[in-house]
mmCIF file of C-alpha atoms in Angstrom:
data_model
loop_
_atom_site.group_PDB
_atom_site.id
_atom_site.type_symbol
_atom_site.label_atom_id
_atom_site.label_comp_id
_atom_site.label_asym_id
_atom_site.label_seq_id
_atom_site.Cartn_x
_atom_site.Cartn_y
_atom_site.Cartn_z
ATOM 1 C CA MET A 291 119.517 142.403 88.675
ATOM 2 C CA PRO A 292 118.054 139.530 90.681
ATOM 3 C CA ALA A 293 118.602 136.144 89.215
ATOM 4 C CA VAL A 294 115.650 134.742 87.330
ATOM 5 C CA ARG A 295 114.786 131.219 88.377
ATOM 6 C CA ALA A 296 114.070 128.904 85.550
ATOM 7 C CA VAL A 297 110.630 127.348 85.552
ATOM 8 C CA PRO A 298 110.883 123.583 85.156
ATOM 9 C CA PRO A 299 109.134 122.373 82.030
ATOM 10 C CA LEU A 300 105.918 120.406 82.287
ATOM 11 C CA PRO A 301 106.388 116.670 81.988
ATOM 12 C CA PRO A 302 105.774 115.499 78.444
ATOM 13 C CA ARG A 303 102.837 113.272 77.673
ATOM 14 C CA GLU A 304 105.234 110.412 77.092
ATOM 15 C CA SER A 305 106.339 110.547 80.736
ATOM 16 C CA VAL A 306 102.734 110.429 81.943
ATOM 17 C CA ALA A 307 102.095 107.458 79.710
ATOM 18 C CA GLY A 308 105.280 105.897 81.005
ATOM 19 C CA THR A 309 104.080 106.318 84.578
ATOM 20 C CA LEU A 310 100.828 104.576 83.765
ATOM 21 C CA LEU A 311 102.753 101.781 82.047
ATOM 22 C CA VAL A 312 104.910 101.366 85.137
ATOM 23 C CA GLN A 313 101.781 101.163 87.317
ATOM 24 C CA ALA A 314 100.282 98.615 84.949
ATOM 25 C CA GLY A 315 103.515 96.647 85.003
ATOM 26 C CA ARG A 316 103.527 96.575 88.777
ATOM 27 C CA ALA A 317 99.922 95.386 88.782
ATOM 28 C CA GLY A 318 100.898 92.667 86.325
ATOM 29 C CA MET A 319 103.776 91.550 88.539
ATOM 30 C CA ILE A 320 101.445 91.367 91.543
ATOM 31 C CA LEU A 321 98.904 89.385 89.550
ATOM 32 C CA GLY A 322 101.626 87.044 88.295
ATOM 33 C CA ALA A 323 102.800 86.419 91.828
ATOM 34 C CA LEU A 324 99.188 85.789 92.815
ATOM 35 C CA VAL A 325 98.808 83.170 90.091
ATOM 36 C CA VAL A 326 101.949 81.354 91.226
ATOM 37 C CA THR A 327 100.948 81.528 94.901
ATOM 38 C CA GLY A 328 97.345 80.534 94.262
ATOM 39 C CA CYS A 329 98.271 77.616 92.049
ATOM 40 C CA ALA A 330 100.769 76.417 94.615
ATOM 41 C CA GLN A 331 98.094 76.020 97.293
ATOM 42 C CA GLN A 332 96.215 72.772 97.674
ATOM 43 C CA ALA A 333 92.476 73.343 97.735
ATOM 44 C CA LYS A 334 90.041 71.200 99.659
ATOM 45 C CA PRO A 335 89.042 67.919 98.014
ATOM 46 C CA SER A 336 85.616 69.313 97.071
ATOM 47 C CA GLY A 337 87.256 71.387 94.331
ATOM 48 C CA ASP A 338 86.580 74.553 96.277
ATOM 49 C CA ALA A 339 88.704 77.407 94.899
ATOM 50 C CA GLY A 340 87.700 79.745 97.685
ATOM 51 C CA ALA A 341 88.819 77.945 100.843
ATOM 52 C CA VAL A 342 92.197 76.585 101.850
ATOM 53 C CA VAL A 343 93.692 75.538 105.149
ATOM 54 C CA ALA A 344 96.198 78.156 106.290
ATOM 55 C CA PRO A 345 99.811 77.027 106.792
ATOM 56 C CA ALA A 346 100.688 76.732 110.457
ATOM 57 C CA ASN A 347 103.530 79.268 110.222
ATOM 58 C CA ASP A 348 101.088 81.983 109.125
ATOM 59 C CA GLU A 349 98.778 81.578 112.083
ATOM 60 C CA PRO A 350 100.786 83.337 114.847
ATOM 61 C CA ILE A 351 100.985 86.575 112.827
ATOM 62 C CA ASN A 352 97.347 86.346 111.787
ATOM 63 C CA ARG A 353 96.249 85.845 115.378
ATOM 64 C CA LYS A 354 98.181 88.931 116.500
ATOM 65 C CA VAL A 355 96.485 91.023 113.810
ATOM 66 C CA PHE A 356 93.167 89.471 114.786
ATOM 67 C CA ALA A 357 93.711 90.531 118.405
ATOM 68 C CA PHE A 358 94.176 94.111 117.195
ATOM 69 C CA ASN A 359 91.070 93.873 114.990
ATOM 70 C CA ARG A 360 89.012 92.504 117.848
ATOM 71 C CA GLY A 361 90.088 95.367 120.094
ATOM 72 C CA VAL A 362 89.094 97.968 117.493
ATOM 73 C CA ASP A 363 85.825 96.163 116.912
ATOM 74 C CA LYS A 364 85.033 96.027 120.624
ATOM 75 C CA VAL A 365 85.849 99.684 121.293
ATOM 76 C CA VAL A 366 84.637 101.362 118.097
ATOM 77 C CA LEU A 367 82.857 99.316 115.435
ATOM 78 C CA LYS A 368 80.528 97.170 117.496
ATOM 79 C CA PRO A 369 79.160 100.012 119.696
ATOM 80 C CA VAL A 370 78.558 102.190 116.634
ATOM 81 C CA ALA A 371 76.894 99.286 114.822
ATOM 82 C CA ARG A 372 74.614 98.526 117.794
ATOM 83 C CA GLY A 373 73.571 102.167 117.962
ATOM 84 C CA TYR A 374 72.979 102.239 114.206
ATOM 85 C CA SER A 375 70.846 99.088 114.429
ATOM 86 C CA HIS A 376 68.353 101.023 116.571
ATOM 87 C CA LEU A 377 67.623 103.466 113.735
ATOM 88 C CA PRO A 378 64.352 102.965 111.842
ATOM 89 C CA SER A 379 64.586 100.085 109.384
ATOM 90 C CA GLY A 380 63.678 102.411 106.517
ATOM 91 C CA VAL A 381 66.721 104.584 107.235
ATOM 92 C CA ARG A 382 69.023 101.562 107.379
ATOM 93 C CA ARG A 383 67.610 100.187 104.130
ATOM 94 C CA GLY A 384 68.130 103.559 102.474
ATOM 95 C CA VAL A 385 71.795 103.609 103.529
ATOM 96 C CA ARG A 386 72.287 100.042 102.323
ATOM 97 C CA HIS A 387 70.666 100.685 98.956
ATOM 98 C CA PHE A 388 72.644 103.904 98.461
ATOM 99 C CA VAL A 389 75.906 102.042 99.117
ATOM 100 C CA TRP A 390 74.872 99.230 96.783
ATOM 101 C CA ASN A 391 74.173 101.728 94.026
ATOM 102 C CA LEU A 392 77.608 103.313 94.347
ATOM 103 C CA GLN A 393 79.165 99.856 94.072
ATOM 104 C CA GLU A 394 77.255 98.852 90.935
ATOM 105 C CA PRO A 395 79.909 100.130 88.435
ATOM 106 C CA ILE A 396 82.544 97.865 90.022
ATOM 107 C CA VAL A 397 80.078 94.971 90.099
ATOM 108 C CA PHE A 398 79.269 95.607 86.419
ATOM 109 C CA ALA A 399 82.961 95.577 85.444
ATOM 110 C CA ASN A 400 83.555 92.302 87.266
ATOM 111 C CA ASP A 401 80.433 90.754 85.728
ATOM 112 C CA LEU A 402 81.948 91.476 82.309
ATOM 113 C CA LEU A 403 85.382 90.159 83.320
ATOM 114 C CA GLN A 404 83.672 86.927 84.419
ATOM 115 C CA ALA A 405 81.781 86.742 81.087
ATOM 116 C CA ASN A 406 78.506 86.850 83.017
ATOM 117 C CA PHE A 407 76.705 88.953 80.463
ATOM 118 C CA LEU A 408 73.190 88.404 81.809
ATOM 119 C CA ARG A 409 74.426 89.473 85.222
ATOM 120 C CA SER A 410 76.079 92.563 83.724
ATOM 121 C CA LEU A 411 72.800 93.560 82.045
ATOM 122 C CA ASN A 412 71.012 93.095 85.358
ATOM 123 C CA THR A 413 73.620 95.268 87.118
ATOM 124 C CA ALA A 414 73.466 97.994 84.452
ATOM 125 C CA GLY A 415 69.680 98.005 84.653
ATOM 126 C CA ARG A 416 69.798 98.306 88.434
ATOM 127 C CA PHE A 417 72.187 101.231 88.288
ATOM 128 C CA ILE A 418 70.125 103.139 85.714
ATOM 129 C CA VAL A 419 66.772 102.539 87.395
ATOM 130 C CA ASN A 420 67.886 103.136 90.971
ATOM 131 C CA SER A 421 69.992 106.187 90.106
ATOM 132 C CA THR A 422 66.915 107.848 88.585
ATOM 133 C CA VAL A 423 63.603 106.415 89.772
ATOM 134 C CA GLY A 424 65.204 105.211 92.999
ATOM 135 C CA VAL A 425 66.466 108.707 93.913
ATOM 136 C CA ALA A 426 70.232 108.128 93.684
ATOM 137 C CA GLY A 427 69.820 104.557 94.861
ATOM 138 C CA ILE A 428 68.127 105.256 98.179
ATOM 139 C CA PHE A 429 65.163 103.133 97.071
ATOM 140 C CA ASP A 430 65.765 99.739 95.469
ATOM 141 C CA VAL A 431 63.123 100.099 92.773
ATOM 142 C CA ALA A 432 65.057 97.772 90.450
ATOM 143 C CA GLY A 433 64.831 94.973 93.001
ATOM 144 C CA LYS A 434 61.057 95.267 93.003
ATOM 145 C CA TRP A 435 61.115 95.205 89.191
ATOM 146 C CA GLY A 436 62.837 91.826 89.060
ATOM 147 C CA MET A 437 66.489 92.965 89.033
ATOM 148 C CA PRO A 438 67.956 91.658 92.314
ATOM 149 C CA HIS A 439 71.203 92.864 93.829
ATOM 150 C CA HIS A 440 74.310 90.698 93.792
ATOM 151 C CA GLY A 441 77.899 91.306 94.768
ATOM 152 C CA ALA A 442 80.999 90.928 92.602
ATOM 153 C CA ASP A 443 84.604 91.963 93.126
ATOM 154 C CA LEU A 444 88.052 91.398 91.679
ATOM 155 C CA GLY A 445 88.928 88.664 94.174
ATOM 156 C CA GLN A 446 85.858 86.749 93.039
ATOM 157 C CA THR A 447 86.826 87.348 89.403
ATOM 158 C CA PHE A 448 90.274 85.858 90.001
ATOM 159 C CA GLY A 449 88.579 82.835 91.561
ATOM 160 C CA VAL A 450 86.280 82.431 88.563
ATOM 161 C CA TRP A 451 89.381 82.515 86.368
ATOM 162 C CA GLY A 452 90.726 79.550 88.318
ATOM 163 C CA ILE A 453 93.220 81.292 90.610
ATOM 164 C CA GLY A 454 93.414 79.681 94.029
ATOM 165 C CA PRO A 455 92.983 81.670 97.231
ATOM 166 C CA GLY A 456 96.524 81.275 98.546
ATOM 167 C CA HIS A 457 97.436 81.737 102.194
ATOM 168 C CA THR A 458 94.992 83.022 104.764
ATOM 169 C CA VAL A 459 95.690 86.698 105.539
ATOM 170 C CA GLU A 460 94.255 88.564 108.531
ATOM 171 C CA LEU A 461 94.080 92.150 107.302
ATOM 172 C CA PRO A 462 94.230 95.021 109.793
ATOM 173 C CA LEU A 463 90.657 96.302 110.256
ATOM 174 C CA PHE A 464 89.317 94.301 107.303
ATOM 175 C CA GLY A 465 89.466 90.900 108.934
ATOM 176 C CA SER A 466 90.070 87.451 107.498
ATOM 177 C CA SER A 467 90.979 87.258 103.823
ATOM 178 C CA ASN A 468 93.462 85.482 101.549
ATOM 179 C CA VAL A 469 96.208 86.403 99.104
ATOM 180 C CA ARG A 470 93.928 86.392 96.055
ATOM 181 C CA ASP A 471 91.254 88.625 97.571
ATOM 182 C CA THR A 472 93.842 90.947 99.116
ATOM 183 C CA VAL A 473 95.423 91.562 95.716
ATOM 184 C CA GLY A 474 91.953 92.175 94.305
ATOM 185 C CA ARG A 475 91.303 94.745 97.009
ATOM 186 C CA VAL A 476 94.615 96.542 96.343
ATOM 187 C CA LEU A 477 94.096 96.648 92.566
ATOM 188 C CA THR A 478 90.526 97.900 92.975
ATOM 189 C CA ALA A 479 91.734 100.693 95.262
ATOM 190 C CA GLY A 480 94.343 101.589 92.651
ATOM 191 C CA LEU A 481 91.695 101.826 89.940
ATOM 192 C CA TYR A 482 89.715 104.241 92.099
ATOM 193 C CA LYS A 483 92.824 106.433 92.360
ATOM 194 C CA LEU A 484 93.121 106.596 88.561
ATOM 195 C CA GLY A 485 89.589 107.970 88.264
ATOM 196 C CA ASP A 486 88.154 111.418 88.825
ATOM 197 C CA ASN A 487 89.540 112.949 92.032
ATOM 198 C CA SER A 488 87.082 115.826 92.296
ATOM 199 C CA ASP A 489 85.648 116.842 95.649
ATOM 200 C CA THR A 490 82.275 115.370 94.696
ATOM 201 C CA VAL A 491 83.739 111.984 93.820
ATOM 202 C CA GLN A 492 85.831 111.915 96.989
ATOM 203 C CA THR A 493 82.772 112.779 99.074
ATOM 204 C CA LEU A 494 80.757 109.983 97.475
ATOM 205 C CA GLU A 495 83.631 107.581 98.035
ATOM 206 C CA THR A 496 83.771 108.551 101.710
ATOM 207 C CA VAL A 497 80.017 108.105 102.092
ATOM 208 C CA ARG A 498 80.196 104.734 100.350
ATOM 209 C CA THR A 499 83.007 103.512 102.584
ATOM 210 C CA VAL A 500 81.640 104.776 105.904
ATOM 211 C CA GLY A 501 78.070 103.745 105.100
ATOM 212 C CA GLY A 502 79.192 100.296 103.998
ATOM 213 C CA ILE A 503 81.295 99.783 107.126
ATOM 214 C CA VAL A 504 78.604 100.792 109.606
ATOM 215 C CA ASP A 505 75.693 99.096 107.850
ATOM 216 C CA GLY A 506 77.740 95.985 107.164
ATOM 217 C CA ARG A 507 78.887 95.660 110.752
ATOM 218 C CA ALA A 508 75.310 96.065 111.966
ATOM 219 C CA GLN A 509 74.136 93.281 109.649
ATOM 220 C CA ALA A 510 76.957 91.032 110.830
ATOM 221 C CA LEU A 511 76.136 91.412 114.545
ATOM 222 C CA PRO A 512 74.014 88.228 114.804
ATOM 223 C CA LEU A 513 76.728 86.242 113.019
ATOM 224 C CA THR A 514 79.641 87.497 115.112
ATOM 225 C CA ASP A 515 77.649 87.255 118.356
ATOM 226 C CA ARG A 516 77.039 83.583 117.575
ATOM 227 C CA LEU A 517 80.602 82.796 116.517
ATOM 228 C CA GLU A 518 82.056 84.637 119.507
ATOM 229 C CA THR A 519 80.717 81.860 121.745
ATOM 230 C CA SER A 520 82.824 79.250 119.917
ATOM 231 C CA PRO A 521 85.954 77.852 121.625
ATOM 232 C CA ASP A 522 88.227 79.525 119.042
ATOM 233 C CA TYR A 523 86.724 82.797 117.796
ATOM 234 C CA TYR A 524 89.588 83.455 115.360
ATOM 235 C CA ALA A 525 89.295 80.026 113.715
ATOM 236 C CA ALA A 526 85.497 80.283 113.555
ATOM 237 C CA LEU A 527 85.627 83.641 111.768
ATOM 238 C CA ARG A 528 88.439 82.499 109.483
ATOM 239 C CA ASP A 529 86.556 79.378 108.391
ATOM 240 C CA ASN A 530 83.323 81.315 107.974
ATOM 241 C CA ALA A 531 85.046 83.914 105.787
ATOM 242 C CA ALA A 532 86.662 81.200 103.643
ATOM 243 C CA ALA A 533 83.311 79.463 103.168
ATOM 244 C CA ARG A 534 81.598 82.722 102.190
ATOM 245 C CA ARG A 535 84.257 83.551 99.626
ATOM 246 C CA ALA A 536 84.071 80.014 98.196
ATOM 247 C CA LYS A 537 80.316 80.436 97.817
ATOM 248 C CA LEU A 538 80.771 83.797 96.101
ATOM 249 C CA VAL A 539 83.259 82.322 93.621
ATOM 250 C CA GLU A 540 80.880 79.470 92.850
ATOM 251 C CA GLU A 541 78.041 81.944 92.245
ATOM 252 C CA GLY A 542 80.283 83.808 89.807
ATOM 253 C CA ARG A 543 81.056 80.589 87.949
ATOM 254 C CA ARG A 544 77.362 79.764 87.616
ATOM 255 C CA GLY A 545 76.478 83.313 86.664
ATOM 256 C CA ASP A 546 73.216 83.231 88.603
ATOM 257 C CA VAL A 547 71.248 86.451 88.290
ATOM 258 C CA HIS A 548 69.008 85.561 91.217
ATOM 259 C CA ALA A 549 71.777 84.423 93.567
ATOM 260 C CA GLU A 550 70.613 84.210 97.166
ATOM 261 C CA GLU A 551 72.879 85.829 99.728
ATOM 262 C CA SER A 552 72.373 86.439 103.420
ATOM 263 C CA PRO A 553 73.442 90.020 104.244
ATOM 264 C CA ALA A 554 75.195 88.928 107.423
ATOM 265 C CA GLU A 555 77.165 86.303 105.511
ATOM 266 C CA SER A 556 78.616 88.817 103.033
ATOM 267 C CA ARG A 557 80.886 90.546 105.538
ATOM 268 C CA ALA A 558 84.396 90.036 106.803
ATOM 269 C CA ALA A 559 85.271 89.071 110.339
ATOM 270 C CA THR A 560 85.029 92.628 111.615
ATOM 271 C CA GLY A 561 81.905 93.304 109.586
ATOM 272 C CA LEU A 562 83.643 95.341 106.913
ATOM 273 C CA PRO A 563 82.943 94.649 103.234
ATOM 274 C CA MET A 564 85.392 92.087 101.887
ATOM 275 C CA ASN A 565 86.247 94.105 98.709
ATOM 276 C CA PRO A 566 84.522 97.438 98.698
#
């Protein structure tokens, strides 16, 4: 008789829970390292928790990554963005509003983590109204009803909590960032992985990412075209990104519901969202 292969037993629930605990522990270790690194950095005299001068020994690596990013931007992102910018404004607004609507749950969670309860109510109202009356967010009806859009992410939340930005980090494809915001990006991506992985959710996630990249880069064209004429393009983009993140952290501390934000100023050096 042929040998019967034993079927390995299903992992017990305790092992699944253990895996989640391990993931949570790793996230805690990363956050702890972030706190130590952020607190070790000296912020600018203005008390700005979102901008810090990068140590000189970090710059050579960052500039090499920036050279790669600039090449990708020149060959792929910028041409696509310029073509997209020629679409009717109504189409571009629809894409932007749809992407905003998909981001509202993350914005809502960060509003709560920052104890900005009025902002969280505004975000929840936007998501409900635009998901229904606004046809899945394509039309920003909530904005016309006195509920303006604002951005919020985990990097901003860490800043509101008092964690410093840490070293400047030039991320491949995502442009100029810092240690604090990079950890926020990684943890946010991990939370997405723990959610529903159905085909529908993955499709929406792809649409959100691609739409945000293209629309964001198109909005950032005037900014990058202007900064590209500066003597040091890398330094100009780095300083601009640091200033934008400092402003975002300050807005989170104030908890302004009607925070004013220029679309072109809300993007990273390559035009990608800082923490999608």
